Coordinates of C-alpha atoms in Angstrom, one line a residue:
P1 CA -151.0 17.8 85.6
S2 CA -152.9 14.9 87.0
R3 CA -151.3 13.2 90.0
G4 CA -151.4 9.7 91.5
A5 CA -152.2 8.7 95.0
V6 CA -148.6 9.5 96.3
G7 CA -148.5 12.9 94.6
I8 CA -146.3 11.8 91.6
P9 CA -147.4 13.1 88.2
R10 CA -149.0 10.3 86.2
S11 CA -146.7 11.0 83.2
S12 CA -143.7 10.3 85.5
M13 CA -145.4 7.1 86.8
A14 CA -145.9 5.9 83.3
A15 CA -142.2 6.3 82.6
I16 CA -141.2 4.2 85.6
A17 CA -144.2 1.8 85.5
P18 CA -143.3 -1.9 86.0
P19 CA -143.9 -4.2 83.1
S20 CA -147.4 -5.4 82.4
R21 CA -147.9 -9.1 82.0
P22 CA -150.7 -9.8 79.6
N23 CA -151.2 -13.4 78.4
G24 CA -148.1 -14.7 80.1
V25 CA -145.6 -12.3 78.6
T26 CA -143.7 -9.3 79.9
V27 CA -144.2 -6.0 78.0
W28 CA -142.0 -3.1 79.2
R29 CA -143.5 0.3 78.8
N30 CA -141.5 3.5 78.3
N31 CA -143.4 6.8 78.5
G32 CA -146.6 4.9 77.6
K33 CA -145.0 3.3 74.5
I34 CA -144.6 -0.5 74.3
N35 CA -141.2 -1.8 73.3
R36 CA -141.0 -4.0 70.3
K37 CA -139.3 -6.9 72.2
V38 CA -141.7 -9.1 74.2
S39 CA -140.1 -11.3 76.7
V40 CA -141.5 -14.6 78.0
R41 CA -141.6 -15.3 81.7
V42 CA -139.9 -18.5 82.7
E43 CA -142.7 -19.4 85.1
D44 CA -145.2 -19.2 82.3
I45 CA -143.4 -21.7 80.1
S46 CA -144.5 -25.3 80.1
P47 CA -141.8 -27.4 81.9
I48 CA -141.8 -29.9 79.0
R49 CA -141.5 -27.2 76.4
L50 CA -138.7 -25.5 78.3
I51 CA -136.7 -28.8 78.7
L52 CA -137.3 -29.6 75.0
S53 CA -136.1 -26.1 74.0
Q54 CA -133.0 -26.3 76.2
T55 CA -132.2 -29.8 74.9
L56 CA -132.6 -28.7 71.3
G57 CA -130.4 -25.7 72.0
Y58 CA -127.5 -27.7 73.5
T59 CA -127.9 -30.4 70.8
L60 CA -127.7 -27.7 68.2
M61 CA -124.5 -26.4 69.8
C62 CA -122.9 -29.9 69.8
G63 CA -124.1 -30.5 66.2
S64 CA -122.6 -27.1 65.1
M65 CA -119.1 -28.6 65.8
M66 CA -119.7 -30.5 62.6
L67 CA -121.1 -27.5 60.7
E68 CA -118.0 -26.2 59.0
L69 CA -115.8 -29.2 59.6
P70 CA -116.7 -30.7 56.2
Q71 CA -115.7 -27.5 54.5
I72 CA -112.4 -27.4 56.4
I73 CA -111.6 -31.0 55.5
K74 CA -112.5 -30.4 51.9
I75 CA -110.1 -27.5 51.7
L76 CA -107.3 -29.5 53.4
K77 CA -107.8 -32.5 51.1
A78 CA -107.8 -30.4 48.0
K79 CA -105.0 -28.2 49.3
S80 CA -106.9 -25.4 47.7
A81 CA -109.4 -22.8 48.6
K82 CA -110.5 -22.3 45.0
G83 CA -114.2 -21.4 44.8
I84 CA -114.3 -20.1 48.3
S85 CA -115.2 -16.4 48.4
P86 CA -112.9 -14.6 50.9
V87 CA -115.4 -11.7 51.1
A88 CA -118.2 -14.0 52.2
R89 CA -116.0 -15.4 54.9
Y90 CA -114.9 -12.0 56.1
W91 CA -118.6 -11.1 56.6
A92 CA -119.2 -14.2 58.6
L93 CA -116.8 -13.1 61.4
P94 CA -118.9 -10.0 62.5
L95 CA -122.1 -11.9 61.8
F96 CA -121.5 -14.5 64.5
G97 CA -119.4 -12.2 66.7
S98 CA -122.2 -9.6 66.9
S99 CA -124.7 -12.3 67.8
I100 CA -122.5 -13.5 70.6
V101 CA -122.0 -10.0 72.0
Y102 CA -125.8 -9.2 71.8
H103 CA -126.8 -12.4 73.6
I104 CA -124.3 -11.9 76.3
L105 CA -125.1 -8.3 76.9
E106 CA -128.8 -9.0 77.0
G107 CA -128.3 -11.9 79.5
Y108 CA -129.9 -14.5 77.2
P109 CA -129.5 -18.2 78.1
F110 CA -126.3 -19.8 76.7
S111 CA -128.5 -22.6 75.2
C112 CA -129.9 -20.0 72.8
F113 CA -126.6 -18.9 71.2
G114 CA -123.8 -21.4 72.1
E115 CA -123.4 -22.6 68.6
N116 CA -122.4 -19.1 67.5
V117 CA -119.2 -19.5 69.5
V118 CA -118.4 -22.8 67.8
V119 CA -119.2 -21.6 64.3
L120 CA -117.2 -18.4 64.8
T121 CA -114.2 -20.4 65.7
Q122 CA -114.6 -22.6 62.6
N123 CA -115.0 -19.6 60.4
I124 CA -111.8 -18.2 61.7
A125 CA -110.1 -21.5 60.8
I126 CA -111.5 -21.3 57.3
V127 CA -110.4 -17.7 56.8
T128 CA -106.9 -18.7 57.9
L129 CA -106.9 -21.6 55.4
V130 CA -108.1 -19.2 52.6
W131 CA -105.3 -16.8 53.5
Y132 CA -102.7 -19.6 53.4
F133 CA -103.7 -21.3 50.2
N134 CA -104.5 -18.1 48.3
K135 CA -101.3 -16.5 49.5
T136 CA -103.3 -13.4 50.7
P137 CA -101.2 -10.2 50.9
L138 CA -100.3 -9.2 54.5
K139 CA -101.9 -5.8 54.0
E140 CA -105.3 -7.4 53.4
I141 CA -104.9 -9.7 56.4
M142 CA -103.9 -6.8 58.8
T143 CA -106.8 -4.7 57.5
V144 CA -109.3 -7.4 58.2
L145 CA -107.9 -8.1 61.7
L146 CA -107.9 -4.4 62.6
A147 CA -111.4 -3.8 61.3
Y148 CA -112.7 -6.7 63.3
A149 CA -110.9 -5.6 66.5
V150 CA -112.4 -2.1 66.2
L151 CA -115.9 -3.5 65.5
I152 CA -115.9 -5.7 68.6
T153 CA -114.7 -2.8 70.8
V154 CA -117.5 -0.6 69.6
Q155 CA -120.1 -3.3 70.0
I156 CA -119.1 -3.9 73.7
S157 CA -119.3 -0.2 74.4
L158 CA -122.8 0.3 73.1
P159 CA -125.4 1.6 75.6
P160 CA -128.4 -0.8 76.3
T161 CA -130.7 1.3 74.1
L162 CA -128.6 0.7 71.0
R163 CA -127.9 -3.0 71.6
P164 CA -130.6 -4.2 69.2
L165 CA -128.5 -2.6 66.4
L166 CA -126.1 -5.5 66.9
I167 CA -128.7 -7.8 65.5
Y168 CA -130.2 -5.5 62.9
A169 CA -126.7 -4.9 61.6
N170 CA -126.4 -8.6 61.1
I171 CA -128.9 -8.5 58.2
P172 CA -126.4 -6.8 55.8
C173 CA -123.7 -9.0 57.2
L174 CA -125.8 -12.1 56.5
L175 CA -126.3 -10.9 52.9
G176 CA -122.6 -10.2 52.6
V177 CA -121.9 -13.8 53.6
Y178 CA -124.1 -15.4 51.0
I179 CA -124.6 -13.0 48.1
P180 CA -121.0 -13.0 46.9
Q181 CA -120.9 -16.8 47.1
L182 CA -124.2 -17.2 45.3
I183 CA -123.2 -14.8 42.6
L184 CA -119.8 -16.6 42.2
N185 CA -121.6 -19.9 41.9
F186 CA -124.0 -18.5 39.3
K187 CA -121.1 -17.1 37.2
N188 CA -119.2 -20.3 37.4
K189 CA -122.2 -22.5 36.9
S190 CA -120.6 -24.6 39.7
I191 CA -120.3 -24.5 43.4
G192 CA -116.6 -25.4 43.3
Q193 CA -115.3 -26.5 46.7
V194 CA -118.3 -25.2 48.6
A195 CA -119.7 -28.0 50.8
L196 CA -123.5 -28.3 51.0
T197 CA -123.7 -30.1 54.3
P198 CA -123.2 -26.9 56.3
A199 CA -126.1 -25.3 54.4
I200 CA -128.4 -28.2 55.3
M201 CA -127.4 -28.0 58.9
K202 CA -127.8 -24.3 59.0
L203 CA -131.3 -24.6 57.6
M204 CA -132.2 -27.1 60.3
G205 CA -130.5 -25.1 62.9
C206 CA -132.4 -21.9 62.1
S207 CA -135.7 -23.8 62.3
I208 CA -134.7 -25.0 65.8
R209 CA -133.6 -21.5 66.8
V210 CA -137.0 -20.0 65.9
F211 CA -138.6 -22.4 68.3
T212 CA -136.0 -21.9 71.1
T213 CA -136.1 -18.1 70.7
L214 CA -139.9 -18.0 71.0
T215 CA -139.8 -20.4 74.0
Q216 CA -136.9 -19.1 76.1
I217 CA -136.6 -15.4 75.0
G218 CA -139.9 -14.3 73.4
I219 CA -140.7 -12.2 70.4
D220 CA -137.4 -10.7 69.4
I221 CA -138.1 -9.4 65.9
A222 CA -134.5 -8.8 65.0
L223 CA -133.4 -12.4 66.0
L224 CA -136.4 -14.0 64.2
A225 CA -135.8 -11.9 61.1
N226 CA -132.2 -13.1 61.0
F227 CA -133.2 -16.7 61.3
M228 CA -135.8 -16.5 58.5
L229 CA -133.4 -14.7 56.2
S230 CA -130.7 -17.3 56.8
M231 CA -133.2 -20.1 56.1
T232 CA -134.0 -18.4 52.7
L233 CA -130.3 -17.9 51.7
N234 CA -129.3 -21.4 52.6
S235 CA -132.3 -22.8 50.6
I236 CA -131.0 -20.8 47.6
L237 CA -127.5 -22.3 48.0
L238 CA -128.9 -25.8 48.2
F239 CA -130.9 -25.2 45.1
Q240 CA -127.7 -24.0 43.3
G241 CA -126.0 -27.2 44.5
W242 CA -128.8 -29.2 42.9
I243 CA -129.0 -27.5 39.5
F244 CA -125.2 -27.2 39.2
R245 CA -124.5 -30.8 40.5
G246 CA -121.6 -32.5 38.6
N247 CA -120.4 -29.2 37.1
K248 CA -116.7 -28.4 37.5
L249 CA -115.2 -25.0 37.8
P250 CA -113.9 -23.5 34.5
D251 CA -110.1 -23.7 34.1
T252 CA -108.7 -20.2 34.5
K253 CA -105.2 -21.2 33.4
P254 CA -104.3 -20.4 29.8
G255 CA -104.1 -23.4 27.5
P256 CA -101.0 -24.3 25.5
K257 CA -100.2 -22.1 22.6
T258 CA -100.6 -23.5 19.2
A259 CA -98.5 -22.6 16.2

């Protein structure tokens, strides 16, 4: 086989070659193949753009504190979780949890994922309220808690080569969050107690995240695909809120019997 200047086979040199840096980006090579993730070098980012990206990231994290708060308040005021899909909220837990684990393991800046910590906490609060007002059976509660604990344990144990699966797996989770709620809204011809303010904020937040990801992280296809899908689903939810505006949920209680 062909050898380099130090007597190492060129095939081996290709496997351990340092990253090339074309056009201000870092492209890691593995056995001659270019990985799909393209990372941006900090020194190649415009200082103004970097400061803007970080500012937007932390602003988004602060704004996310209000993301699900309207939904929580709405449930508490109504003393009812009617119209809230428990399945959708169950899917939200691994959705945000997986994103947090992925960003931490990859060493990404906190300004690029901080809002996930806030939103995960809020979704845990909503799930708790749904359990309380719907009088959810203890068996279902324990099943959800056990499944989530096992999932987190497995995620943390993943080797680096499989970490991208954490984000790719979020795509069905994201669909699981929205599709049941969208179907329920369509069947009821009403959005019930679903608050639309979070959907507006998520739509804006995902737009910001596309910018901060491209600026501070680079071309991470899995992350960008998740943001674009979330923008699409939230747009559909807002459209339902508009076409079903003013509609009330159908009364499921049986009416009085007549002679």
